[in-house]
CSV table of C-alpha atoms in Angstrom, one decimal:
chain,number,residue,atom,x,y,z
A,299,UNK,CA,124.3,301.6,93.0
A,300,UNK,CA,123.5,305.1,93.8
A,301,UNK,CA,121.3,307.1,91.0
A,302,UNK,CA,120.3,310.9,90.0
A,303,UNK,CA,116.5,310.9,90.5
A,304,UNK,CA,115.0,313.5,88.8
A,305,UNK,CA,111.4,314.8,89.2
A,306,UNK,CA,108.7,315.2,87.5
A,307,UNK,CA,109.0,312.7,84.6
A,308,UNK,CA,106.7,314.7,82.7
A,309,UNK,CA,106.0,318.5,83.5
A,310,UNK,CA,102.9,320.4,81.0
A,311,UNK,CA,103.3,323.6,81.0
A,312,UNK,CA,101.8,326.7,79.4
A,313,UNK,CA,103.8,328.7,77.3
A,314,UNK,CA,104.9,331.6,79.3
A,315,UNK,CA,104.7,330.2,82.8
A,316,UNK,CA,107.7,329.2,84.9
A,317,UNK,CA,109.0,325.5,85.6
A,318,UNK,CA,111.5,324.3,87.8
A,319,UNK,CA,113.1,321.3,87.2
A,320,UNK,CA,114.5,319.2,90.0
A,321,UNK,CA,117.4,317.1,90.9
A,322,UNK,CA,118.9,314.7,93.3
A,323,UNK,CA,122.4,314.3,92.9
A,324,UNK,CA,124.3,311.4,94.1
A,325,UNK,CA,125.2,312.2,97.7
A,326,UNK,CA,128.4,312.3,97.9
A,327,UNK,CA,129.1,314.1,94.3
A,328,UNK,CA,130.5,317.9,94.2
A,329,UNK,CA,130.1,318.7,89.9
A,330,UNK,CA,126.2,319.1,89.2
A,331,UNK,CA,125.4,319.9,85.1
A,332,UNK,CA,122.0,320.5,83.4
A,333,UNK,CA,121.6,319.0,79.7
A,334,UNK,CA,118.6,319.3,77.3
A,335,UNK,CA,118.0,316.9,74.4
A,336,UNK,CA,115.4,318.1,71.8
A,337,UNK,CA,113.5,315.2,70.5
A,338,UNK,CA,115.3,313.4,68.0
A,339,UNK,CA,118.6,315.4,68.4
A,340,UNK,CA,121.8,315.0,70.3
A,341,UNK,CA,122.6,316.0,74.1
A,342,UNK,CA,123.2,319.9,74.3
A,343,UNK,CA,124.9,321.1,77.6
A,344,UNK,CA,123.3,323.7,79.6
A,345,UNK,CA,125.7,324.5,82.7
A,346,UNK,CA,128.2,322.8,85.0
A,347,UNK,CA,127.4,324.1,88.9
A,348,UNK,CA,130.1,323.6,91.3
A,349,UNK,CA,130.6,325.5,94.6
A,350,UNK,CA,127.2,326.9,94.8
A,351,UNK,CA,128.2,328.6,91.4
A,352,UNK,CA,127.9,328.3,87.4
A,353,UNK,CA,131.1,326.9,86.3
A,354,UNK,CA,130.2,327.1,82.8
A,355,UNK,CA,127.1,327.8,80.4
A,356,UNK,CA,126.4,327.6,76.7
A,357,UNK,CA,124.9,329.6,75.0
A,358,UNK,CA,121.4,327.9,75.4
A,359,UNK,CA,121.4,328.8,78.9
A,360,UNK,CA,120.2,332.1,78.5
A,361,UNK,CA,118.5,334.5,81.2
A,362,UNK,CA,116.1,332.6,81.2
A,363,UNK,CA,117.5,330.0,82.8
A,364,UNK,CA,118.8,329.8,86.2
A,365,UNK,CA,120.3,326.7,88.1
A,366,UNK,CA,120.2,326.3,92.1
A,367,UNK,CA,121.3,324.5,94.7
A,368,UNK,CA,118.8,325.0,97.9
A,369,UNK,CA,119.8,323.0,100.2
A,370,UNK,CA,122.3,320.1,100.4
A,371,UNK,CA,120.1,317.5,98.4
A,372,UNK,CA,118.7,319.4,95.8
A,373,UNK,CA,119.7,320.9,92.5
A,374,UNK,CA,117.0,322.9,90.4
A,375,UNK,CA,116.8,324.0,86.9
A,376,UNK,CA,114.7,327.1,86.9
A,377,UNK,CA,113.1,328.1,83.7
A,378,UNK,CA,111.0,331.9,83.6
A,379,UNK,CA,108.4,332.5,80.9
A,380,UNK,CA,108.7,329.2,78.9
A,381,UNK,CA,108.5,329.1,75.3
A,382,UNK,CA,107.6,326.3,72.9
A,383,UNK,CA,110.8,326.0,72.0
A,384,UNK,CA,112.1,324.8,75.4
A,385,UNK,CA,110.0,321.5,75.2
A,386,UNK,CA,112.3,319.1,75.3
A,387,UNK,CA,114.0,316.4,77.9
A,388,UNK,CA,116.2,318.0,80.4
A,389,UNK,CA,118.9,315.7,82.5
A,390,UNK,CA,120.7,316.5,85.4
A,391,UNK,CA,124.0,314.6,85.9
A,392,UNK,CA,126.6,314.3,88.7
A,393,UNK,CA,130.0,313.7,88.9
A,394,UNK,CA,132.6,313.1,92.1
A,395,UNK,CA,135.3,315.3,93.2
A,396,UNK,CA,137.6,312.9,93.7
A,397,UNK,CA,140.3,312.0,91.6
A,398,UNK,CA,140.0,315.0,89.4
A,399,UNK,CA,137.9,316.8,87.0
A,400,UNK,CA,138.0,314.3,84.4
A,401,UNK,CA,135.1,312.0,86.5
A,402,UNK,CA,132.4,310.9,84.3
A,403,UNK,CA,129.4,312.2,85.0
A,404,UNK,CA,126.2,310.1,86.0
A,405,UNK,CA,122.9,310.9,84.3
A,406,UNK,CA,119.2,311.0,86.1
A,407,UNK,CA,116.5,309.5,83.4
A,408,UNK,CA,115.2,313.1,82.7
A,409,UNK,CA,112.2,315.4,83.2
A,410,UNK,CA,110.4,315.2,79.8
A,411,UNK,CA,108.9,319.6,79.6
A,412,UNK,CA,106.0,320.0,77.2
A,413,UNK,CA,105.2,323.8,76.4
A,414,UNK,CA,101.6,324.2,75.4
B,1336,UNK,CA,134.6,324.3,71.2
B,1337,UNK,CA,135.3,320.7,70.2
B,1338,UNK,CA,133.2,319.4,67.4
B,1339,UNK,CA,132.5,316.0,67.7
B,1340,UNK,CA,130.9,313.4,64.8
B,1341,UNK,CA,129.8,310.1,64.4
B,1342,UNK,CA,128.3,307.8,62.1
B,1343,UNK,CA,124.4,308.0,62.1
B,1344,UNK,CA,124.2,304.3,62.5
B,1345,UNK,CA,125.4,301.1,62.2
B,1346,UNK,CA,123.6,297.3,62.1
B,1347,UNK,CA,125.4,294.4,63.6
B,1348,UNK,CA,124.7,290.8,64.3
B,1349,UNK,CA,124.7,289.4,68.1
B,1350,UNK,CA,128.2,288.3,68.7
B,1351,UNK,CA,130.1,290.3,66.5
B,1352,UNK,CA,132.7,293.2,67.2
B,1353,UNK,CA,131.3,296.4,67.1
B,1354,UNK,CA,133.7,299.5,66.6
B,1355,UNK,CA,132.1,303.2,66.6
B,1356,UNK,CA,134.1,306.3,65.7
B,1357,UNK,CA,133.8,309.3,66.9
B,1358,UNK,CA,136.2,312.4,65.5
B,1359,UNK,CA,136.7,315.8,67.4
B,1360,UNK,CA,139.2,317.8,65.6
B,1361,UNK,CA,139.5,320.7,67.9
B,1362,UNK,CA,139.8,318.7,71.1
B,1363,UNK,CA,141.3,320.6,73.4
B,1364,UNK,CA,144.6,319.5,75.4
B,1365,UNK,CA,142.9,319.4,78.7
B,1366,UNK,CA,139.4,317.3,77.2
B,1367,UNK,CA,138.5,314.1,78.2
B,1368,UNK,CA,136.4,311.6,75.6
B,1369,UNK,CA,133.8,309.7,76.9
B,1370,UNK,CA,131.2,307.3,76.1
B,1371,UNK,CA,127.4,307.3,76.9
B,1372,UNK,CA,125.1,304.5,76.1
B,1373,UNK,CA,121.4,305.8,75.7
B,1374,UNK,CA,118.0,303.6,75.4
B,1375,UNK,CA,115.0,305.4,74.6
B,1376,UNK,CA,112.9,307.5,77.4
B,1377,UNK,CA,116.7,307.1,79.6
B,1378,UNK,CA,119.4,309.2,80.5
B,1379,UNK,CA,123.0,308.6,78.8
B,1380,UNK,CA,124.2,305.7,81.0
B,1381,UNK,CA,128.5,305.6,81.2
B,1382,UNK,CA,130.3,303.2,79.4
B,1383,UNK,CA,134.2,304.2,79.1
B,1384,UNK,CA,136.1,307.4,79.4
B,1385,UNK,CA,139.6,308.1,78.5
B,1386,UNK,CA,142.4,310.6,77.5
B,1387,UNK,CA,144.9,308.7,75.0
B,1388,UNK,CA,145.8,305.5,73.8
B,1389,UNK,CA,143.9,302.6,75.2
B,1390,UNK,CA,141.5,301.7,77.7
B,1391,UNK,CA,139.6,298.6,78.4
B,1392,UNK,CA,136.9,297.7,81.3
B,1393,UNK,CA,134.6,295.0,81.5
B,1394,UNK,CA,132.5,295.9,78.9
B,1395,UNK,CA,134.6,298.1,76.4
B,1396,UNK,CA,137.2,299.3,74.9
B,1397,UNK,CA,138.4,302.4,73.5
B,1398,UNK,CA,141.0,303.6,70.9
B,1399,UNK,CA,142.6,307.4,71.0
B,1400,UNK,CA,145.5,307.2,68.6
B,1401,UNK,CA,148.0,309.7,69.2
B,1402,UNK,CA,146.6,313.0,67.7
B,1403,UNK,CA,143.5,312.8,70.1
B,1404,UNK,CA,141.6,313.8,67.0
B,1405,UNK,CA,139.1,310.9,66.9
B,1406,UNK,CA,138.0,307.7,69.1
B,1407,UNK,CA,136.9,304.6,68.3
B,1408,UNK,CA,134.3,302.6,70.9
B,1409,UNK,CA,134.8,298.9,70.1
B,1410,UNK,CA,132.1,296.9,72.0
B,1411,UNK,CA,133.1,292.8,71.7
B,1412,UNK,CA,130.4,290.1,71.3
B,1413,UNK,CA,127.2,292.6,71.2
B,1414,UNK,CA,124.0,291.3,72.2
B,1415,UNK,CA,120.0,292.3,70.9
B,1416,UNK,CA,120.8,294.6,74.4
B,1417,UNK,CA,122.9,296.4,73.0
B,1418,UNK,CA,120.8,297.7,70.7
B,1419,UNK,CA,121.1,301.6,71.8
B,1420,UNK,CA,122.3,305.3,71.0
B,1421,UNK,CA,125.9,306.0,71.7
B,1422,UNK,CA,127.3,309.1,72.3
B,1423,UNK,CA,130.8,310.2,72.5
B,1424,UNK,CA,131.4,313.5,75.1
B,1425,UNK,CA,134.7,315.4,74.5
B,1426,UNK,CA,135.5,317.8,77.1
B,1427,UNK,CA,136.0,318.8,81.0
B,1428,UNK,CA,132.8,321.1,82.6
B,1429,UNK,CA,135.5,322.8,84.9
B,1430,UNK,CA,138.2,324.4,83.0
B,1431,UNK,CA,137.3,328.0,83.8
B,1432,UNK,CA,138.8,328.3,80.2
B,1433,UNK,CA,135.2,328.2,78.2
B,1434,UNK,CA,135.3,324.7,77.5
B,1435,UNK,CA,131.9,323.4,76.9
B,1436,UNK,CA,130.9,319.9,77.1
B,1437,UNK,CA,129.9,318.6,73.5
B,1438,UNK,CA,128.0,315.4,72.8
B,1439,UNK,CA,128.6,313.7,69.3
B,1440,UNK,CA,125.9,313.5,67.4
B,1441,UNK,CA,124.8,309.5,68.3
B,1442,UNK,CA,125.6,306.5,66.5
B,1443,UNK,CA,122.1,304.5,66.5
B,1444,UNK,CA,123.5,300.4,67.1
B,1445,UNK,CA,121.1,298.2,66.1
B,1446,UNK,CA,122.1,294.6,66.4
B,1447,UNK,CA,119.9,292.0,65.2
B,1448,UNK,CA,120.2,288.0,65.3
Protein backbone atom coordinates (compact mmCIF):
# COMPACT_ATOMS: atom_id res chain seq x y z
CA UNK A 1 0.00 0.00 0.00
CA UNK A 2 1.42 3.22 -0.89
CA UNK A 3 2.65 5.46 2.23
CA UNK A 4 3.68 9.35 3.13
CA UNK A 5 7.35 9.03 4.04
CA UNK A 6 8.53 11.76 5.89
CA UNK A 7 12.14 12.66 6.69
CA UNK A 8 14.07 13.15 9.27
CA UNK A 9 12.46 11.21 12.03
CA UNK A 10 14.15 13.31 14.41
CA UNK A 11 15.49 16.90 13.50
CA UNK A 12 17.67 18.95 16.73
CA UNK A 13 17.76 22.09 16.18
CA UNK A 14 18.96 25.34 17.83
CA UNK A 15 16.58 27.76 18.76
CA UNK A 16 16.61 30.40 16.16
CA UNK A 17 17.88 28.38 13.22
CA UNK A 18 15.69 27.28 10.27
CA UNK A 19 14.33 23.60 9.61
CA UNK A 20 12.67 22.29 6.82
CA UNK A 21 10.63 19.49 7.16
CA UNK A 22 10.06 17.15 4.24
CA UNK A 23 7.49 15.08 2.60
CA UNK A 24 6.63 12.41 0.10
CA UNK A 25 3.21 12.37 -0.71
CA UNK A 26 1.56 9.44 -2.17
CA UNK A 27 2.07 9.71 -5.92
CA UNK A 28 -0.81 10.03 -7.31
CA UNK A 29 -2.53 12.45 -4.52
CA UNK A 30 -3.43 16.24 -5.41
CA UNK A 31 -4.44 17.72 -1.43
CA UNK A 32 -1.04 17.93 0.70
CA UNK A 33 -1.73 19.36 4.60
CA UNK A 34 0.87 19.97 7.37
CA UNK A 35 -0.24 19.02 11.16
CA UNK A 36 1.74 19.50 14.40
CA UNK A 37 0.98 17.50 17.60
CA UNK A 38 2.55 18.96 20.79
CA UNK A 39 3.49 16.13 23.09
CA UNK A 40 0.73 14.91 24.94
CA UNK A 41 -1.92 17.00 23.09
CA UNK A 42 -4.23 16.54 20.17
CA UNK A 43 -3.54 16.99 16.29
CA UNK A 44 -3.55 20.84 15.37
CA UNK A 45 -3.81 21.59 11.57
CA UNK A 46 -1.23 23.75 10.02
CA UNK A 47 -2.28 24.25 6.16
CA UNK A 48 -3.96 22.37 3.32
CA UNK A 49 -1.68 22.99 -0.12
CA UNK A 50 -3.36 22.34 -3.30
CA UNK A 51 -2.42 23.73 -6.73
CA UNK A 52 0.99 24.78 -5.78
CA UNK A 53 -1.03 27.05 -3.25
CA UNK A 54 -2.19 27.45 0.56
CA UNK A 55 -5.64 26.43 0.53
CA UNK A 56 -6.16 27.11 4.11
CA UNK A 57 -4.04 27.97 7.32
CA UNK A 58 -4.70 28.24 11.08
CA UNK A 59 -3.67 30.46 12.96
CA UNK A 60 -0.53 28.43 14.11
CA UNK A 61 0.89 28.82 10.74
CA UNK A 62 2.17 31.99 11.14
CA UNK A 63 5.02 33.89 8.97
CA UNK A 64 7.02 31.78 10.11
CA UNK A 65 6.02 29.06 8.47
CA UNK A 66 5.97 28.42 4.91
CA UNK A 67 4.90 25.21 2.91
CA UNK A 68 6.35 24.19 -0.64
CA UNK A 69 6.08 22.07 -3.28
CA UNK A 70 9.62 21.87 -5.27
CA UNK A 71 9.25 19.65 -7.52
CA UNK A 72 6.67 16.94 -8.35
CA UNK A 73 7.64 14.46 -5.32
CA UNK A 74 8.31 16.72 -2.63
CA UNK A 75 6.40 18.71 -0.18
CA UNK A 76 8.30 20.84 2.56
CA UNK A 77 7.37 22.54 5.64
CA UNK A 78 9.73 25.44 6.08
CA UNK A 79 10.21 26.79 9.51
CA UNK A 80 12.54 30.41 9.96
CA UNK A 81 14.02 31.21 13.32
CA UNK A 82 12.61 28.37 15.41
CA UNK A 83 11.57 28.75 18.83
CA UNK A 84 11.19 26.30 21.76
CA UNK A 85 7.85 26.43 21.39
CA UNK A 86 7.76 24.79 17.93
CA UNK A 87 9.15 21.42 19.28
CA UNK A 88 6.79 19.14 18.63
CA UNK A 89 5.85 16.26 15.89
CA UNK A 90 4.88 17.53 12.56
CA UNK A 91 2.92 15.10 9.97
CA UNK A 92 2.30 15.61 6.51
CA UNK A 93 -0.73 13.84 5.04
CA UNK A 94 -2.17 13.35 1.53
CA UNK A 95 -5.38 12.92 0.15
CA UNK A 96 -6.65 12.02 -3.64
CA UNK A 97 -8.54 14.17 -5.96
CA UNK A 98 -10.75 11.87 -6.95
CA UNK A 99 -14.07 11.54 -5.92
CA UNK A 100 -14.22 14.77 -4.14
CA UNK A 101 -12.95 16.77 -1.44
CA UNK A 102 -14.26 14.76 1.24
CA UNK A 103 -11.10 11.95 0.65
CA UNK A 104 -9.57 11.06 3.84
CA UNK A 105 -6.33 11.98 4.19
CA UNK A 106 -3.28 9.59 4.67
CA UNK A 107 -0.76 10.39 7.37
CA UNK A 108 3.34 10.01 7.14
CA UNK A 109 4.63 8.74 10.80
CA UNK A 110 6.07 12.26 11.43
CA UNK A 111 9.27 14.31 11.79
CA UNK A 112 9.73 14.52 15.62
CA UNK A 113 11.53 18.79 15.83
CA UNK A 114 13.44 19.34 19.07
CA UNK A 115 14.33 23.16 19.64
CA UNK A 116 17.34 23.50 21.89
CA UNK B 1 -14.66 26.47 13.41
CA UNK B 2 -16.11 23.10 14.52
CA UNK B 3 -15.33 22.14 18.07
CA UNK B 4 -15.00 18.70 18.48
CA UNK B 5 -14.84 16.47 22.05
CA UNK B 6 -14.37 13.15 23.23
CA UNK B 7 -14.10 11.22 26.18
CA UNK B 8 -10.48 11.10 27.60
CA UNK B 9 -10.58 7.40 27.79
CA UNK B 10 -12.17 4.41 27.98
CA UNK B 11 -11.03 0.48 29.15
CA UNK B 12 -12.54 -2.44 27.52
CA UNK B 13 -12.05 -6.20 27.49
CA UNK B 14 -10.85 -8.15 24.21
CA UNK B 15 -14.01 -9.05 22.52
CA UNK B 16 -16.30 -6.63 23.57
CA UNK B 17 -18.07 -3.74 21.58
CA UNK B 18 -16.45 -0.64 21.84
CA UNK B 19 -18.49 2.64 21.05
CA UNK B 20 -16.55 6.19 21.13
CA UNK B 21 -18.39 9.56 20.86
CA UNK B 22 -17.30 12.31 19.46
CA UNK B 23 -19.63 15.68 19.56
CA UNK B 24 -19.03 18.76 17.17
CA UNK B 25 -21.74 21.19 17.70
CA UNK B 26 -20.86 23.76 15.07
CA UNK B 27 -20.19 21.28 12.26
CA UNK B 28 -20.48 22.88 9.36
CA UNK B 29 -22.97 21.76 6.44
CA UNK B 30 -20.23 21.01 4.07
CA UNK B 31 -17.85 18.97 6.99
CA UNK B 32 -16.96 15.50 6.77
CA UNK B 33 -16.25 13.34 10.31
CA UNK B 34 -13.70 11.11 10.29
CA UNK B 35 -11.80 8.66 12.33
CA UNK B 36 -8.00 8.27 12.92
CA UNK B 37 -6.48 5.51 14.91
CA UNK B 38 -3.03 6.57 16.48
CA UNK B 39 -0.27 4.30 18.24
CA UNK B 40 2.43 6.01 19.94
CA UNK B 41 5.65 7.46 17.84
CA UNK B 42 2.89 6.95 14.46
CA UNK B 43 0.89 9.07 12.40
CA UNK B 44 -3.14 9.03 12.66
CA UNK B 45 -3.82 5.91 10.58
CA UNK B 46 -7.73 6.05 8.78
CA UNK B 47 -10.28 4.06 10.07
CA UNK B 48 -13.91 5.37 8.73
CA UNK B 49 -15.13 8.60 7.43
CA UNK B 50 -18.66 9.64 6.78
CA UNK B 51 -21.33 12.46 6.40
CA UNK B 52 -24.75 11.12 7.98
CA UNK B 53 -26.43 8.23 9.16
CA UNK B 54 -24.45 5.10 8.92
CA UNK B 55 -21.41 3.66 7.66
CA UNK B 56 -19.82 0.31 8.07
CA UNK B 57 -16.38 -1.20 6.51
CA UNK B 58 -14.54 -3.99 7.51
CA UNK B 59 -13.38 -2.90 10.58
CA UNK B 60 -15.93 -0.15 11.86
CA UNK B 61 -18.79 1.38 12.12
CA UNK B 62 -20.01 4.79 12.51
CA UNK B 63 -23.22 6.50 13.81
CA UNK B 64 -24.23 10.39 12.66
CA UNK B 65 -27.74 10.77 13.85
CA UNK B 66 -29.56 13.29 12.00
CA UNK B 67 -28.40 16.64 13.62
CA UNK B 68 -24.74 15.88 12.56
CA UNK B 69 -23.95 17.25 16.01
CA UNK B 70 -22.06 14.23 17.38
CA UNK B 71 -20.56 10.68 16.11
CA UNK B 72 -20.20 7.66 17.64
CA UNK B 73 -17.12 5.05 16.43
CA UNK B 74 -18.35 1.56 17.47
CA UNK B 75 -15.42 -0.82 16.99
CA UNK B 76 -16.90 -4.79 17.37
CA UNK B 77 -14.85 -7.57 19.04
CA UNK B 78 -11.66 -5.31 20.08
CA UNK B 79 -8.49 -6.98 20.43
CA UNK B 80 -5.17 -6.06 23.00
CA UNK B 81 -4.31 -4.29 19.28
CA UNK B 82 -6.58 -2.14 19.52
CA UNK B 83 -5.25 -0.60 22.28
CA UNK B 84 -4.70 3.10 20.65
CA UNK B 85 -5.66 6.89 20.47
CA UNK B 86 -8.62 7.72 18.51
CA UNK B 87 -9.31 10.78 16.98
CA UNK B 88 -12.33 12.10 15.35
CA UNK B 89 -11.60 14.98 12.37
CA UNK B 90 -14.61 17.19 11.44
CA UNK B 91 -14.14 19.20 8.47
CA UNK B 92 -13.17 19.56 4.61
CA UNK B 93 -9.30 21.36 3.99
CA UNK B 94 -10.75 22.88 0.68
CA UNK B 95 -13.80 24.89 1.27
CA UNK B 96 -12.17 28.24 0.40
CA UNK B 97 -14.82 29.23 3.13
CA UNK B 98 -12.23 29.25 6.31
CA UNK B 99 -13.03 25.87 7.37
CA UNK B 100 -10.21 24.46 9.37
CA UNK B 101 -9.72 20.89 9.95
CA UNK B 102 -10.21 20.11 13.74
CA UNK B 103 -9.09 16.97 15.48
CA UNK B 104 -11.11 15.88 18.69
CA UNK B 105 -9.34 15.82 21.51
CA UNK B 106 -8.44 11.64 21.51
CA UNK B 107 -10.16 9.05 23.27
CA UNK B 108 -7.17 6.87 24.83
CA UNK B 109 -8.77 2.82 24.29
CA UNK B 110 -7.13 0.66 26.37
CA UNK B 111 -8.38 -2.91 26.08
CA UNK B 112 -7.12 -5.40 28.35
CA UNK B 113 -7.82 -9.41 28.70
Amino acid sequence: EPEVTQTPSHQVTQMGQEVILRCVPISNHLYFYWYRQILGQKVEFLVSFYNNEISEKSEIFDDQFSVERPDGSNFTLKIRSTKLEDSAMYFCASSSGTGGLNQPQHFGDGTRLSIL
Amino acid sequence: LAKTTQPISMDSYEGQEVNITCSHNNIATNDYITWYQQFPSQGPRFIIQGYKTKVTNEVASLFIPADRKSSTLSLPRVSLSDTAVYYCLVGVGFTGGGNKLTFGTGTQLKVEL
